[in-house]
Every structure is written in structure tokens, then in C-alpha cells.
């Protein structure tokens, strides 16, 4: 995967989220708090966020992304906007997390289920471990809807922000990277999986 492909790749159940202990030193969680950003740092972080959003939009335009990838890209902009207004640094898109998130969404879309626990028992932590991907703190937000492509990603982000368990995941100060996977089921449902991971001190 080229750098450009990785960058482009990075960009409702979940009302209740479950935790899984997989790391010997840090837990896999589904939660976070709302710190206050010092005023002197707010402008810098918002500028970085704006630049990131512009770059992702430009890459989507130049590479002729699929509707699924465009939706993935929108979630990055939306999630980092939520973090910025809560005083947190932006999360970086990550190719490994995108890969696993896409597997999770495709699995739900193809097998017609909606859960953090797949029928075969191999959740996102299992998928990461199976590929040798390291992880410390980690979490998963999932959603589905049948909005049109112009609105589907926006509605998923709005739902996550309005749900306390999902919002805690978004605002977890340990996370440093994220990845989204979008897939469409045969009956037109659009499934979202967003994975978070990091080991930041906070």
C-alpha cells in the first residue's frame, strides 16, 4: 500500500459497548473524559485540524474514491472536529486499523448481524492479534443506517456524538490513531466500524 493509498484509506448498535482485556499492560476499552484545552493552544489545534480536513478532501477528489471511501474520509473530519472542540489533539488515520475496520464492516454487511461480537467470535482485537498488529488502549464504535451517500457518514458521526458510550470512546485521551471501514449490505444498509488505538499518557 502506497502512502497515498494509506492516507486515503484512513479517513446502530453500539448503544452499549464492551471491554476486552487483551494487552498485558493496557486494557482494550470502549470509553473517555472531557478535558479543557488551554486557550493558547486552541488556535493551533484548530488550524492543524483544518489543514488535515483540506488534505483529505483533496485526496478524495484527486483519487476518484468510491462512495464507501468518501464516507470513511468524512468520519475522520467529523471525529477530529469533536475532539478539537473538547480540547483533544486529532487522531491520525492508520492503515492497519482501516484494514481491520473494513473487515468488521464487511462481515456485518455480508452476514446480516450488528454486534461487537461476530458470530465466529473473532472481534477486532482478535483480528489485530491475528495480523500481528500491536495495540495498547483500544476501542470500537459501530453504526449502520440507510441514509443516502450525501448524508450517511454525517448521520453516523452525529449518532456517535450523541451517545455517551460512543462519545467516551471518541474523547479517550489515550488514543492517538483511528481507522474507519464502511461496507454496504445486499439490502442497502451502510455499516460503519471505527477503531481507536493508542498509548498516550493522560
CSV table of C-alpha atoms in Angstrom, one decimal:
chain,number,residue,atom,x,y,z
A,1,UNK,CA,0.0,0.0,0.0
A,2,UNK,CA,1.4,3.4,-1.0
A,3,UNK,CA,1.5,6.4,1.3
A,4,UNK,CA,-1.3,8.0,-0.7
A,5,UNK,CA,-3.4,4.8,-0.6
A,6,UNK,CA,-2.9,4.5,3.1
A,7,UNK,CA,-3.9,8.2,3.7
A,8,UNK,CA,-7.0,7.9,1.6
A,9,UNK,CA,-7.9,4.6,3.3
A,10,UNK,CA,-7.9,6.4,6.6
A,11,UNK,CA,-10.3,8.8,6.6
A,12,UNK,CA,-26.6,1.5,15.1
A,13,UNK,CA,-25.7,-0.8,17.6
A,14,UNK,CA,-23.1,0.4,19.9
A,15,UNK,CA,-25.6,1.7,22.4
A,16,UNK,CA,-23.7,-0.4,24.8
A,17,UNK,CA,-20.0,-1.2,24.4
A,18,UNK,CA,-18.0,-3.9,25.9
A,19,UNK,CA,-14.4,-4.0,27.2
A,20,UNK,CA,-11.9,-6.8,26.4
A,21,UNK,CA,-8.6,-7.3,28.2
A,22,UNK,CA,-6.0,-8.4,25.6
A,23,UNK,CA,-2.8,-6.4,26.3
A,24,UNK,CA,-0.6,-7.5,29.2
A,25,UNK,CA,0.0,-3.8,30.1
A,26,UNK,CA,-3.1,-1.9,29.0
A,27,UNK,CA,-6.8,-2.7,28.5
A,28,UNK,CA,-8.9,-2.6,25.4
A,29,UNK,CA,-11.7,-0.2,26.4
A,30,UNK,CA,-14.7,1.5,24.9
A,31,UNK,CA,-14.7,4.9,26.9
A,32,UNK,CA,-13.1,8.9,27.9
A,33,UNK,CA,-13.4,12.2,29.6
A,34,UNK,CA,-13.7,15.8,28.5
A,35,UNK,CA,-10.5,17.8,29.3
A,36,UNK,CA,-10.3,21.6,28.9
A,37,UNK,CA,-7.9,22.9,26.2
A,38,UNK,CA,-5.8,25.9,27.2
A,39,UNK,CA,-6.9,28.9,25.2
A,40,UNK,CA,-3.4,29.5,23.9
A,41,UNK,CA,-3.4,26.0,22.2
A,42,UNK,CA,-6.9,26.1,20.7
A,43,UNK,CA,-6.0,28.1,17.6
A,44,UNK,CA,-3.0,25.8,16.7
A,45,UNK,CA,-5.0,22.7,17.1
A,46,UNK,CA,-7.9,24.0,15.0
A,47,UNK,CA,-5.5,25.1,12.3
A,48,UNK,CA,-4.0,21.6,12.2
A,49,UNK,CA,-7.5,20.1,12.0
A,50,UNK,CA,-8.5,22.4,9.2
A,51,UNK,CA,-5.3,21.5,7.2
A,52,UNK,CA,-5.9,17.8,7.7
A,53,UNK,CA,-9.5,18.1,6.6
A,54,UNK,CA,-8.5,20.0,3.5
A,55,UNK,CA,-5.8,17.5,2.6
A,56,UNK,CA,-8.2,14.5,3.0
A,57,UNK,CA,-10.8,16.2,0.9
A,58,UNK,CA,-8.2,16.9,-1.8
A,59,UNK,CA,-7.0,13.3,-1.9
A,60,UNK,CA,-10.6,12.0,-2.1
A,61,UNK,CA,-11.2,14.3,-5.1
A,62,UNK,CA,-7.9,13.5,-6.9
A,63,UNK,CA,-8.1,9.8,-6.5
A,64,UNK,CA,-11.7,9.3,-7.5
A,65,UNK,CA,-12.7,7.5,-4.3
A,66,UNK,CA,-15.6,5.1,-4.0
A,67,UNK,CA,-18.6,6.2,-2.0
A,68,UNK,CA,-17.5,3.9,0.8
A,69,UNK,CA,-14.1,5.6,1.0
A,70,UNK,CA,-15.6,9.0,0.8
A,71,UNK,CA,-17.8,8.1,3.8
A,72,UNK,CA,-14.7,6.8,5.6
A,73,UNK,CA,-12.9,10.1,5.0
A,74,UNK,CA,-15.8,12.1,6.3
A,75,UNK,CA,-15.7,10.3,9.6
A,76,UNK,CA,-12.1,11.4,10.2
A,77,UNK,CA,-13.0,15.0,9.8
A,78,UNK,CA,-16.1,14.6,12.0
A,79,UNK,CA,-14.4,12.8,14.8
A,80,UNK,CA,-11.4,15.1,14.9
A,81,UNK,CA,-13.8,18.1,15.0
A,82,UNK,CA,-15.5,16.6,18.1
A,83,UNK,CA,-12.1,16.1,19.7
A,84,UNK,CA,-10.9,19.6,18.8
A,85,UNK,CA,-13.9,21.3,20.5
A,86,UNK,CA,-13.2,19.2,23.6
A,87,UNK,CA,-9.5,20.2,23.8
A,88,UNK,CA,-8.0,17.0,22.4
A,89,UNK,CA,-5.5,16.5,19.6
A,90,UNK,CA,-6.6,15.0,16.4
A,91,UNK,CA,-6.3,11.2,15.8
A,92,UNK,CA,-4.1,10.1,12.9
A,93,UNK,CA,-5.6,7.8,10.3
A,94,UNK,CA,-3.9,4.4,10.4
A,95,UNK,CA,-3.8,1.8,7.6
A,96,UNK,CA,-3.8,-1.2,10.0
A,97,UNK,CA,-6.9,0.0,11.7
A,98,UNK,CA,-8.6,0.7,8.4
A,99,UNK,CA,-7.9,-2.8,7.3
A,100,UNK,CA,-9.4,-4.4,10.4
A,101,UNK,CA,-12.4,-1.9,10.4
A,102,UNK,CA,-13.2,-2.8,6.8
A,103,UNK,CA,-13.1,-6.5,7.6
A,104,UNK,CA,-15.5,-5.9,10.5
A,105,UNK,CA,-18.0,-3.8,8.5
A,106,UNK,CA,-17.9,-6.3,5.5
A,107,UNK,CA,-18.5,-9.2,7.9
A,108,UNK,CA,-21.6,-7.5,9.4
A,109,UNK,CA,-22.9,-6.4,6.0
A,110,UNK,CA,-22.4,-9.9,4.4
A,111,UNK,CA,-23.7,-11.9,7.4
A,112,UNK,CA,-26.6,-9.6,8.4
A,113,UNK,CA,-25.7,-9.0,12.0
A,114,UNK,CA,-24.9,-5.9,14.1
A,115,UNK,CA,-22.7,-6.5,17.1
A,116,UNK,CA,-19.3,-6.1,18.6
A,117,UNK,CA,-19.2,-9.9,18.9
A,118,UNK,CA,-19.1,-11.6,15.5
A,119,UNK,CA,-20.7,-15.0,15.0
A,120,UNK,CA,-17.3,-16.6,14.7
A,121,UNK,CA,-16.1,-15.0,17.9
A,122,UNK,CA,-13.2,-13.1,16.3
A,123,UNK,CA,-13.7,-9.4,17.3
A,124,UNK,CA,-11.5,-6.5,16.3
A,125,UNK,CA,-8.9,-7.4,19.0
A,126,UNK,CA,-8.7,-11.0,17.6
A,127,UNK,CA,-8.3,-9.7,14.1
A,128,UNK,CA,-5.5,-7.3,15.1
A,129,UNK,CA,-3.7,-10.1,17.1
A,130,UNK,CA,-4.0,-12.4,14.1
A,131,UNK,CA,-2.2,-10.0,11.9
A,132,UNK,CA,0.5,-9.2,14.5
A,133,UNK,CA,-0.7,-5.6,14.9
A,134,UNK,CA,0.3,-4.2,18.3
A,135,UNK,CA,-2.2,-2.4,20.5
A,136,UNK,CA,-2.5,-0.8,23.9
A,137,UNK,CA,-5.7,1.1,24.7
A,138,UNK,CA,-8.3,0.3,22.0
A,139,UNK,CA,-11.9,0.6,21.2
A,140,UNK,CA,-14.6,0.2,18.6
A,141,UNK,CA,-17.6,2.2,17.6
A,142,UNK,CA,-20.1,0.7,15.1
A,143,UNK,CA,-23.2,2.1,13.4
A,144,UNK,CA,-25.5,1.4,10.5
A,145,UNK,CA,-28.0,3.5,8.6
A,146,UNK,CA,-29.7,3.7,5.2
A,147,UNK,CA,-29.3,7.4,4.5
A,148,UNK,CA,-28.2,8.5,1.0
A,149,UNK,CA,-24.4,8.8,0.4
A,150,UNK,CA,-24.5,12.6,0.8
A,151,UNK,CA,-25.7,12.2,4.4
A,152,UNK,CA,-24.9,8.7,5.7
A,153,UNK,CA,-21.4,9.5,7.2
A,154,UNK,CA,-22.6,12.7,8.8
A,155,UNK,CA,-25.5,10.9,10.5
A,156,UNK,CA,-23.2,8.2,11.8
A,157,UNK,CA,-20.9,10.8,13.4
A,158,UNK,CA,-23.9,12.7,14.8
A,159,UNK,CA,-25.2,9.5,16.4
A,160,UNK,CA,-21.8,8.7,17.9
A,161,UNK,CA,-21.5,12.2,19.4
A,162,UNK,CA,-25.0,12.0,20.8
A,163,UNK,CA,-24.4,8.6,22.5
A,164,UNK,CA,-22.4,8.8,25.8
A,165,UNK,CA,-20.6,5.5,25.4
A,166,UNK,CA,-19.6,6.3,21.8
A,167,UNK,CA,-18.6,9.8,22.8
A,168,UNK,CA,-16.4,8.5,25.6
A,169,UNK,CA,-14.6,6.4,23.0
A,170,UNK,CA,-14.1,9.4,20.8
A,171,UNK,CA,-12.8,11.5,23.6
A,172,UNK,CA,-10.5,8.9,25.2
A,173,UNK,CA,-7.2,10.8,25.8
A,174,UNK,CA,-5.1,7.6,25.4
A,175,UNK,CA,-6.0,7.2,21.7
A,176,UNK,CA,-3.6,8.5,19.0
A,177,UNK,CA,-4.8,6.8,15.8
A,178,UNK,CA,-8.1,5.7,14.2
A,179,UNK,CA,-9.4,3.8,11.2
A,180,UNK,CA,-12.8,3.5,9.7
A,181,UNK,CA,-14.3,0.8,7.5
A,182,UNK,CA,-17.6,1.2,5.5
A,183,UNK,CA,-19.5,-1.6,3.8
A,184,UNK,CA,-22.9,-1.9,2.2
A,185,UNK,CA,-25.2,-4.9,2.7
A,186,UNK,CA,-27.3,-6.6,-0.1
A,187,UNK,CA,-30.4,-4.8,1.3
A,188,UNK,CA,-28.7,-1.4,1.2
A,189,UNK,CA,-27.7,-0.9,4.8
A,190,UNK,CA,-24.5,1.0,5.2
A,191,UNK,CA,-22.3,-0.3,8.0
A,192,UNK,CA,-19.6,1.7,9.9
A,193,UNK,CA,-16.8,0.5,12.1
A,194,UNK,CA,-14.4,3.0,13.6
A,195,UNK,CA,-11.4,1.6,15.6
A,196,UNK,CA,-9.3,3.6,18.0
A,197,UNK,CA,-5.9,2.7,19.5
A,198,UNK,CA,-3.1,4.5,21.4
A,199,UNK,CA,-0.9,4.6,24.4
A,200,UNK,CA,-0.7,8.3,25.2
A,201,UNK,CA,-0.2,9.4,28.8
A,202,UNK,CA,-3.1,11.5,30.2
